[in-house]
Coordinates of C-alpha atoms in Angstrom, one line a residue:
M18 CA 80.4 106.6 81.2
S19 CA 82.4 105.1 84.0
P20 CA 81.4 101.5 85.2
R21 CA 79.4 101.4 88.4
V22 CA 80.9 99.1 91.0
L23 CA 78.8 98.1 94.2
V24 CA 80.5 97.3 97.4
T25 CA 78.7 95.6 100.5
V26 CA 80.1 96.1 104.0
G27 CA 79.5 92.6 105.0
D28 CA 79.0 91.5 108.6
P29 CA 78.5 94.7 110.8
R30 CA 80.3 93.1 113.7
G31 CA 83.5 92.6 111.8
I32 CA 86.1 94.8 110.0
G33 CA 84.1 95.0 106.8
P34 CA 82.5 98.4 107.6
E35 CA 86.0 99.8 108.6
V36 CA 87.9 98.7 105.5
V37 CA 85.1 99.6 103.1
S38 CA 85.0 103.2 104.7
K39 CA 88.7 103.5 104.3
V40 CA 88.7 102.4 100.6
L41 CA 85.7 104.4 99.6
G42 CA 86.9 107.4 101.4
D43 CA 89.7 107.6 98.8
P44 CA 88.5 105.0 96.0
P45 CA 90.3 103.7 93.0
G46 CA 89.8 105.7 89.9
G47 CA 88.0 104.7 86.8
A48 CA 84.6 103.9 88.4
E49 CA 81.5 105.2 90.2
Y50 CA 80.7 103.4 93.5
V51 CA 77.6 102.3 95.3
V52 CA 77.8 101.2 98.9
V53 CA 75.3 98.8 100.5
G54 CA 74.9 98.4 104.2
P55 CA 73.2 99.4 107.5
E56 CA 72.4 103.1 107.5
D57 CA 74.7 104.2 110.4
L58 CA 77.6 102.3 108.9
I59 CA 77.6 103.9 105.4
A60 CA 76.1 107.4 106.1
G61 CA 79.4 109.3 105.9
L62 CA 80.4 108.0 102.6
S63 CA 80.4 110.2 99.6
C64 CA 78.9 107.8 97.1
E65 CA 75.6 106.4 96.2
Q66 CA 74.1 104.6 99.2
V67 CA 71.7 101.6 99.4
V68 CA 70.5 101.2 103.1
I69 CA 70.0 97.6 104.3
G70 CA 69.1 97.9 108.0
E71 CA 69.0 101.1 110.1
Q72 CA 71.0 101.6 113.3
V73 CA 73.3 98.7 114.3
S74 CA 75.7 100.7 116.6
H75 CA 74.8 98.0 119.2
T76 CA 76.5 94.6 118.7
P77 CA 73.9 92.5 116.7
T78 CA 73.4 88.8 117.4
S79 CA 75.0 86.3 115.2
I80 CA 71.7 85.5 113.5
E81 CA 70.9 89.2 113.0
A82 CA 74.3 89.9 111.6
G83 CA 73.9 86.9 109.2
R84 CA 70.5 88.3 108.2
L85 CA 71.9 91.7 107.2
V86 CA 74.8 90.1 105.3
G87 CA 72.0 88.0 103.4
L88 CA 70.0 91.0 102.6
Q89 CA 73.1 92.8 101.4
V90 CA 74.2 90.1 99.1
E91 CA 70.7 89.6 97.6
K92 CA 70.4 93.3 96.8
A93 CA 73.9 93.2 95.2
A94 CA 73.1 90.3 93.1
F95 CA 69.8 91.8 92.1
L96 CA 71.4 95.1 91.1
A97 CA 74.1 93.3 89.1
L98 CA 71.6 91.1 87.3
S99 CA 69.4 94.0 86.4
G100 CA 72.4 95.8 84.9
Y101 CA 72.3 98.6 87.3
V102 CA 75.9 97.9 88.5
D103 CA 78.7 96.4 86.5
A104 CA 80.4 94.6 89.2
I105 CA 80.1 93.8 93.0
V106 CA 82.6 93.5 95.8
T107 CA 81.3 91.7 98.9
G108 CA 82.7 92.6 102.4
P109 CA 83.7 89.7 104.7
A110 CA 81.0 87.6 106.3
E111 CA 81.0 84.8 108.9
K112 CA 79.8 81.6 107.3
K113 CA 78.3 80.4 110.6
A114 CA 76.3 83.4 111.1
F115 CA 74.6 83.6 107.7
Q116 CA 73.9 79.8 107.9
E117 CA 72.2 80.4 111.4
A118 CA 70.2 83.1 109.6
G119 CA 68.9 80.5 107.2
Y120 CA 71.3 80.9 104.2
L121 CA 72.4 77.3 103.8
Y122 CA 75.5 77.7 101.5
P123 CA 79.0 76.9 102.2
G124 CA 80.1 80.4 101.2
H125 CA 79.6 83.4 99.0
T126 CA 80.7 81.6 95.8
E127 CA 77.9 79.0 96.0
W128 CA 75.4 81.4 97.3
L129 CA 75.8 83.9 94.4
G130 CA 75.5 81.1 91.9
A131 CA 72.2 80.2 93.4
L132 CA 71.0 83.8 93.2
A133 CA 72.1 84.0 89.6
G134 CA 69.8 81.3 88.6
G135 CA 71.6 78.1 89.8
V136 CA 74.7 78.6 87.7
E137 CA 77.8 76.6 88.4
T138 CA 80.7 78.7 89.8
S139 CA 84.5 78.3 90.5
M140 CA 86.6 80.2 93.0
M141 CA 89.7 82.2 91.7
L142 CA 92.2 83.7 94.0
V143 CA 94.4 86.6 92.6
A144 CA 97.6 87.9 94.2
G145 CA 99.9 90.1 91.9
G146 CA 100.5 88.0 88.8
L147 CA 99.3 84.7 90.3
R148 CA 95.8 83.5 89.5
V149 CA 94.6 80.2 91.2
V150 CA 91.4 78.5 90.6
L151 CA 90.1 75.9 93.0
I152 CA 88.7 72.6 91.7
T153 CA 87.2 71.9 95.2
T154 CA 86.5 74.4 97.9
H155 CA 85.2 74.0 101.4
I156 CA 85.3 70.3 102.0
A157 CA 87.3 68.0 104.4
L158 CA 90.7 67.0 103.1
R159 CA 89.6 63.2 103.3
D160 CA 87.0 63.9 100.7
V161 CA 89.2 65.6 98.2
P162 CA 90.5 62.7 96.2
A163 CA 87.1 61.4 95.4
S164 CA 85.8 64.9 94.6
V165 CA 88.5 65.8 92.0
T166 CA 86.6 64.2 89.2
P167 CA 87.1 64.8 85.5
E168 CA 83.8 66.8 85.5
Q169 CA 85.1 69.1 88.3
I170 CA 88.4 69.6 86.5
V171 CA 86.7 70.4 83.2
R172 CA 84.3 72.9 84.9
A173 CA 87.0 74.7 86.5
A174 CA 89.1 74.9 83.4
Q175 CA 86.1 76.2 81.2
H176 CA 85.4 78.8 83.8
T177 CA 89.1 79.9 83.9
D178 CA 89.4 80.0 80.1
R179 CA 86.3 81.9 79.7
A180 CA 87.1 84.5 82.4
L181 CA 90.7 85.0 81.0
R182 CA 89.4 85.6 77.6
D183 CA 86.2 87.7 78.4
W184 CA 87.3 89.6 81.5
W185 CA 91.0 89.9 81.2
G186 CA 91.0 89.9 77.3
L187 CA 93.6 87.2 76.9
R188 CA 93.4 85.7 73.4
D189 CA 95.0 82.3 74.2
P190 CA 95.1 81.6 78.0
R191 CA 97.9 79.4 79.3
I192 CA 96.5 77.2 82.1
A193 CA 98.2 74.7 84.2
L194 CA 96.9 71.8 86.5
C195 CA 98.6 71.3 90.0
A196 CA 99.0 67.7 91.0
L197 CA 97.0 66.1 93.8
N198 CA 99.8 64.1 95.3
P199 CA 103.4 64.7 96.2
H200 CA 105.7 64.4 93.0
V201 CA 102.6 63.8 90.8
G202 CA 102.2 60.5 92.5
D203 CA 105.8 59.3 91.7
G204 CA 104.6 56.6 89.3
G205 CA 101.8 55.5 91.7
L206 CA 104.1 55.3 94.7
F207 CA 102.2 58.2 96.5
G208 CA 98.7 57.7 94.8
A209 CA 97.4 56.9 91.3
E210 CA 95.0 59.7 90.9
D211 CA 97.4 61.9 89.0
D212 CA 98.1 59.3 86.3
E213 CA 94.6 57.8 86.1
V214 CA 92.4 61.0 86.4
L215 CA 94.2 64.3 86.3
R216 CA 96.7 63.6 83.4
P217 CA 94.2 62.2 80.9
V218 CA 91.9 65.2 81.5
A219 CA 94.7 67.7 81.2
R220 CA 95.6 66.2 77.9
E221 CA 92.1 66.2 76.6
I222 CA 91.3 69.8 77.3
G223 CA 94.7 71.2 76.5
V224 CA 96.0 72.3 79.9
S225 CA 99.6 71.7 81.1
G226 CA 100.3 69.1 83.8
P227 CA 99.5 67.9 86.3
M228 CA 102.6 69.5 87.8
P229 CA 103.8 69.3 91.5
A230 CA 102.8 72.1 93.7
D231 CA 106.4 73.0 94.5
T232 CA 106.9 73.7 90.8
V233 CA 103.8 74.9 89.2
F234 CA 103.4 78.1 91.3
V235 CA 107.0 79.1 90.6
K236 CA 106.4 78.7 87.0
A237 CA 103.2 80.7 87.1
L238 CA 104.8 83.6 89.1
R239 CA 107.7 83.5 86.5
G240 CA 105.0 84.2 83.8
D241 CA 104.8 80.8 82.2
F242 CA 101.1 80.3 82.9
D243 CA 98.1 82.8 83.3
A244 CA 96.3 80.6 85.8
V245 CA 96.7 77.5 87.8
L246 CA 94.0 75.0 88.6
V247 CA 94.5 73.4 92.0
P248 CA 92.8 70.3 93.5
Y249 CA 92.0 71.6 97.0
H250 CA 91.5 74.7 99.1
D251 CA 94.7 75.0 101.2
V252 CA 97.2 74.4 98.6
G253 CA 95.7 77.1 96.6
M254 CA 95.2 79.5 99.5
T255 CA 98.8 79.0 100.7
A256 CA 100.2 79.8 97.3
V257 CA 98.2 83.0 97.1
K258 CA 99.0 84.2 100.6
M259 CA 102.6 83.7 100.0
A260 CA 102.4 85.5 96.7
G261 CA 100.8 88.5 98.3
F262 CA 99.8 88.3 101.9
G263 CA 97.2 91.1 102.7
S264 CA 96.6 91.9 99.0
G265 CA 94.9 88.8 97.8
V266 CA 91.5 89.0 96.0
N267 CA 88.8 86.4 95.5
V268 CA 87.0 86.4 92.1
T269 CA 83.9 84.3 91.4
L270 CA 84.0 82.7 88.0
G271 CA 80.8 81.5 86.2
L272 CA 78.5 84.3 87.2
P273 CA 76.9 86.6 84.6
F274 CA 78.6 89.5 86.4
I275 CA 81.9 90.4 87.9
R276 CA 82.2 89.6 91.7
T277 CA 85.4 90.1 93.8
A278 CA 86.1 90.0 97.6
P279 CA 89.0 90.4 99.9
D280 CA 90.9 87.3 100.9
H281 CA 90.3 87.8 104.7
G282 CA 87.5 87.1 107.0
T283 CA 85.5 89.3 109.6
A284 CA 88.4 89.4 112.1
L285 CA 85.9 90.0 115.0
D286 CA 88.8 90.2 117.5
I287 CA 90.0 93.5 116.0
A288 CA 86.8 95.0 114.8
G289 CA 86.2 98.5 115.9
K290 CA 89.8 99.2 117.0
G291 CA 90.7 101.2 113.8
I292 CA 93.6 99.0 113.0
A293 CA 92.4 96.7 110.3
D294 CA 94.5 96.6 107.1
S295 CA 92.3 97.6 104.1
G296 CA 94.9 96.4 101.5
S297 CA 93.0 93.4 100.4
M298 CA 89.7 95.2 100.2
R299 CA 91.3 98.0 98.1
Q300 CA 92.8 95.4 95.7
A301 CA 89.3 93.8 95.5
V302 CA 87.6 97.1 94.7
A303 CA 90.5 98.0 92.2
L304 CA 90.2 94.8 90.3
A305 CA 86.5 94.9 90.2
A306 CA 86.8 98.5 88.7
E307 CA 89.5 97.4 86.3
L308 CA 87.6 94.4 84.9
A309 CA 84.3 96.4 84.7
Q310 CA 86.2 99.0 82.7
L311 CA 87.5 96.3 80.3
N312 CA 84.1 94.9 79.9
T313 CA 82.0 98.2 79.5
G314 CA 84.6 100.1 77.4

C-alpha cells in the first residue's frame, strides 16, 4: 500500500490554502493524500478531506486564524500518532496569531514536540543536497553564545544521526559542526566558545569541526558531509536560502513521525492574488512522501 501523507492548509488568511491547492491538484506520486482545513478551502480537492472549520470566506481575525491553525495541527499530530497517516506536512502559520489564540510555543517545531508527549526536537532545513540542523532556533542573537551548550549540541547531533539513519537510510552519516565565531574564533581573538565548548564536544561525539561558516557549507554542497549542525537560526537559514531559494523544506527531527513544511511564511500581503509560488510546498510534500515510502516500504 502507498503511504498516507497528511497536509494542513495553515493560516486561512495566508497563501497556505493556495499553494496546498496547487500541489494537491497535481500531487507528487507514490503516496495517498489527506488534506486538513476549513471546509470551503479544501472542498474542491480530489483527496481525502478532514474538515476543521466551515466557511471562512470572510477574513478571520488573527485569533480565529490562530485557533484554526491550532486545531489543524492537533488533528494532524493525532492522526500521525495513531498511525492513520505516515507523515504530515504543515502549511504556513503566523506565530503571533496562534500565540494570541492561546498556543504558547515559539513555533511548530516545539509545539509538535509537546503534542507528541513532550519529546525534544530539532529543526532541519533541506535544500537540494544541503541539510542544516539548528542547535538554537528562535532566540535573540545576544542569547546564542550561552545557549550553544554541550547538551544542545549533543541533542542536535543525536537527532540528526538518527534521522539520517532511520529516515534517509544512510549507514554512516557524516556530520559537520559550524563554528560560532568568525574564523573559528582565530585562537580566541574573536571568542573562545569554539575552542572551549564546540571543539571538545565535536571530538567526543565524532562530528567534524567546528568549521567556519564560509567553508563548511561549501564542503557540504560538494558532498563531503550529509548534514551540518549550526549554532544559530540565521546562519543556517541563509545557507539554505542560497542553496535553494523557494524550494527549501523544514523537517522536524526527534518526533515519532515524519513532519515537513515549506520554508516560507504566510505572505499575507499576496494572499488571494493567485501569484504565490508553490515550489517550497511541493518540495515539502514530495520529501514527506519520499521519506514515508522509505519507512513504510
